[in-house]
PDB file of C-alpha atoms in Angstrom:
ATOM      1  CA  MET A   1     -47.136 -24.164  74.568  1.00 44.00           C
ATOM      2  CA  ALA A   2     -47.575 -25.107  70.981  1.00 52.00           C
ATOM      3  CA  TYR A   3     -45.644 -26.128  68.467  1.00 51.00           C
ATOM      4  CA  ASN A   4     -45.107 -22.919  66.709  1.00 53.00           C
ATOM      5  CA  ASP A   5     -44.915 -20.874  70.227  1.00 58.00           C
ATOM      6  CA  VAL A   6     -41.150 -22.124  70.410  1.00 59.00           C
ATOM      7  CA  TYR A   7     -40.223 -22.060  66.620  1.00 57.00           C
ATOM      8  CA  LYS A   8     -42.218 -19.240  64.722  1.00 58.00           C
ATOM      9  CA  GLY A   9     -40.308 -17.363  62.688  1.00 58.00           C
ATOM     10  CA  LYS A  10     -37.640 -19.822  62.302  1.00 63.00           C
ATOM     11  CA  LYS A  11     -36.484 -20.303  58.545  1.00 62.00           C
ATOM     12  CA  ASP A  12     -37.543 -23.928  59.029  1.00 66.00           C
ATOM     13  CA  SER A  13     -40.483 -24.036  60.815  1.00 82.00           C
ATOM     14  CA  ILE A  14     -43.836 -24.655  59.637  1.00 89.00           C
ATOM     15  CA  LYS A  15     -45.818 -21.386  58.454  1.00 93.00           C
ATOM     16  CA  ALA A  16     -48.925 -22.650  58.088  1.00 96.00           C
ATOM     17  CA  TRP A  17     -51.094 -25.808  57.908  1.00 96.00           C
ATOM     18  CA  VAL A  18     -54.640 -26.580  57.396  1.00 96.00           C
ATOM     19  CA  SER A  19     -57.261 -29.408  57.867  1.00 94.00           C
ATOM     20  CA  PHE A  20     -60.411 -28.925  55.382  1.00 91.00           C
ATOM     21  CA  TYR A  21     -63.551 -30.549  53.681  1.00 85.00           C
ATOM     22  CA  THR A  22     -65.029 -29.467  50.426  1.00 78.00           C
ATOM     23  CA  TYR A  23     -67.947 -30.094  48.843  1.00 68.00           C
ATOM     24  CA  PRO A  24     -68.707 -28.958  45.405  1.00 60.00           C
ATOM     25  CA  GLY A  25     -68.596 -25.104  45.313  1.00 59.00           C
ATOM     26  CA  THR A  26     -68.171 -24.931  49.596  1.00 69.00           C
ATOM     27  CA  GLY A  27     -65.344 -25.488  51.748  1.00 77.00           C
ATOM     28  CA  ALA A  28     -65.299 -25.510  55.590  1.00 87.00           C
ATOM     29  CA  VAL A  29     -61.586 -25.225  57.652  1.00 93.00           C
ATOM     30  CA  ASN A  30     -61.500 -27.939  60.267  1.00 92.00           C
ATOM     31  CA  ARG A  31     -58.515 -26.397  62.252  1.00 95.00           C
ATOM     32  CA  SER A  32     -55.610 -24.545  61.203  1.00 96.00           C
ATOM     33  CA  TYR A  33     -53.068 -22.395  62.065  1.00 95.00           C
ATOM     34  CA  ASN A  34     -52.099 -19.374  59.892  1.00 96.00           C
ATOM     35  CA  VAL A  35     -54.873 -20.013  57.526  1.00 97.00           C
ATOM     36  CA  SER A  36     -57.769 -17.248  57.273  1.00 97.00           C
ATOM     37  CA  SER A  37     -59.698 -19.380  55.001  1.00 96.00           C
ATOM     38  CA  ILE A  38     -60.254 -21.761  52.082  1.00 94.00           C
ATOM     39  CA  THR A  39     -61.421 -20.874  48.508  1.00 91.00           C
ATOM     40  CA  ASP A  40     -63.127 -23.428  46.646  1.00 85.00           C
ATOM     41  CA  GLY A  41     -62.942 -22.763  42.834  1.00 83.00           C
ATOM     42  CA  GLY A  42     -64.667 -26.139  42.132  1.00 77.00           C
ATOM     43  CA  SER A  43     -62.006 -28.319  40.916  1.00 78.00           C
ATOM     44  CA  TYR A  44     -59.012 -26.578  43.231  1.00 86.00           C
ATOM     45  CA  VAL A  45     -58.641 -25.113  46.595  1.00 90.00           C
ATOM     46  CA  ASP A  46     -56.864 -22.044  47.559  1.00 94.00           C
ATOM     47  CA  VAL A  47     -55.394 -21.914  50.885  1.00 97.00           C
ATOM     48  CA  ASN A  48     -55.027 -18.313  51.990  1.00 98.00           C
ATOM     49  CA  PHE A  49     -52.915 -17.430  54.949  1.00 98.00           C
ATOM     50  CA  ASP A  50     -54.102 -15.305  57.603  1.00 96.00           C
ATOM     51  CA  THR A  51     -50.232 -13.387  57.839  1.00 95.00           C
ATOM     52  CA  ALA A  52     -48.364 -13.330  54.501  1.00 96.00           C
ATOM     53  CA  LEU A  53     -45.280 -15.497  54.011  1.00 94.00           C
ATOM     54  CA  PRO A  54     -41.990 -13.168  53.596  1.00 91.00           C
ATOM     55  CA  ASN A  55     -41.471 -14.731  49.766  1.00 94.00           C
ATOM     56  CA  ASP A  56     -42.977 -17.454  47.512  1.00 95.00           C
ATOM     57  CA  GLU A  57     -39.835 -19.553  48.115  1.00 93.00           C
ATOM     58  CA  TYR A  58     -41.574 -21.856  50.679  1.00 94.00           C
ATOM     59  CA  ALA A  59     -42.601 -25.852  50.389  1.00 94.00           C
ATOM     60  CA  ALA A  60     -46.009 -26.818  50.373  1.00 96.00           C
ATOM     61  CA  PHE A  61     -47.365 -30.203  51.174  1.00 93.00           C
ATOM     62  CA  GLY A  62     -51.011 -31.932  51.013  1.00 90.00           C
ATOM     63  CA  SER A  63     -52.647 -34.959  51.359  1.00 87.00           C
ATOM     64  CA  SER A  64     -56.509 -35.981  50.770  1.00 81.00           C
ATOM     65  CA  GLN A  65     -59.078 -38.657  50.826  1.00 72.00           C
ATOM     66  CA  GLN A  66     -60.543 -39.402  47.029  1.00 62.00           C
ATOM     67  CA  GLY A  67     -62.576 -42.607  47.632  1.00 58.00           C
ATOM     68  CA  SER A  68     -61.913 -45.574  46.041  1.00 54.00           C
ATOM     69  CA  GLN A  69     -60.732 -44.021  43.067  1.00 61.00           C
ATOM     70  CA  ASN A  70     -57.017 -43.058  41.706  1.00 54.00           C
ATOM     71  CA  SER A  71     -56.579 -39.851  41.871  1.00 67.00           C
ATOM     72  CA  GLY A  72     -53.695 -37.135  42.053  1.00 76.00           C
ATOM     73  CA  LEU A  73     -53.131 -34.177  43.978  1.00 82.00           C
ATOM     74  CA  GLU A  74     -50.902 -31.221  42.664  1.00 88.00           C
ATOM     75  CA  VAL A  75     -49.679 -28.059  44.843  1.00 93.00           C
ATOM     76  CA  GLY A  76     -48.634 -24.818  43.139  1.00 94.00           C
ATOM     77  CA  ASN A  77     -49.521 -21.422  42.220  1.00 95.00           C
ATOM     78  CA  TYR A  78     -47.384 -20.176  45.248  1.00 97.00           C
ATOM     79  CA  SER A  79     -47.434 -16.492  46.354  1.00 98.00           C
ATOM     80  CA  THR A  80     -46.949 -14.684  49.673  1.00 97.00           C
ATOM     81  CA  THR A  81     -50.790 -14.893  50.537  1.00 98.00           C
ATOM     82  CA  LYS A  82     -51.820 -18.362  49.294  1.00 98.00           C
ATOM     83  CA  PHE A  83     -51.026 -21.726  47.555  1.00 98.00           C
ATOM     84  CA  ARG A  84     -53.342 -23.738  45.413  1.00 96.00           C
ATOM     85  CA  MET A  85     -54.498 -27.185  45.409  1.00 92.00           C
ATOM     86  CA  TRP A  86     -56.179 -29.269  42.762  1.00 88.00           C
ATOM     87  CA  TRP A  87     -56.962 -33.110  42.442  1.00 80.00           C
ATOM     88  CA  SER A  88     -57.542 -35.241  39.087  1.00 73.00           C
ATOM     89  CA  ILE A  89     -59.384 -38.529  38.930  1.00 67.00           C
ATOM     90  CA  GLY A  90     -58.176 -39.843  35.341  1.00 63.00           C
ATOM     91  CA  GLU A  91     -58.814 -36.738  32.893  1.00 61.00           C
ATOM     92  CA  SER A  92     -61.166 -34.805  35.298  1.00 61.00           C
ATOM     93  CA  SER A  93     -60.618 -32.412  37.809  1.00 61.00           C
ATOM     94  CA  SER A  94     -62.474 -32.961  41.041  1.00 62.00           C
ATOM     95  CA  ASP A  95     -62.464 -31.790  44.552  1.00 62.00           C
ATOM     96  CA  ALA A  96     -61.603 -34.009  47.396  1.00 65.00           C
ATOM     97  CA  PRO A  97     -64.032 -34.431  50.379  1.00 72.00           C
ATOM     98  CA  GLU A  98     -60.893 -34.261  52.764  1.00 81.00           C
ATOM     99  CA  ALA A  99     -57.554 -32.826  52.928  1.00 86.00           C
ATOM    100  CA  ALA A 100     -54.773 -31.510  54.487  1.00 90.00           C
ATOM    101  CA  ALA A 101     -51.895 -29.053  53.929  1.00 92.00           C
ATOM    102  CA  PHE A 102     -49.076 -27.058  55.244  1.00 92.00           C
ATOM    103  CA  ALA A 103     -46.434 -25.015  54.233  1.00 95.00           C
ATOM    104  CA  ILE A 104     -42.552 -24.647  55.405  1.00 92.00           C
ATOM    105  CA  GLY A 105     -39.801 -22.604  54.773  1.00 86.00           C
ATOM    106  CA  GLY A 106     -39.887 -19.425  53.082  1.00 78.00           C
TER     107      GLY A 106
END
């Protein structure tokens, strides 16, 4: 039995999670729960939900690998159908080669 088989629908349960790879102009989902796809916008990635969340008042978190460079990761643009992740290296934006994210609450 998977984690969400027991907790599915609970207010504090994980609503979606995804592990993915990005390369300029493309993106590929490795594994996921309630994520239909990712949209690679070049300097950001939209994480698209398979089933819409009841509202946009959830928390989303992410982590990524960015090689040896100092970088930052931001998560935002929340809606019931997706959220956005974007990375910065110094003053510029860039994709991360590997990343993971999840949404909880809502």
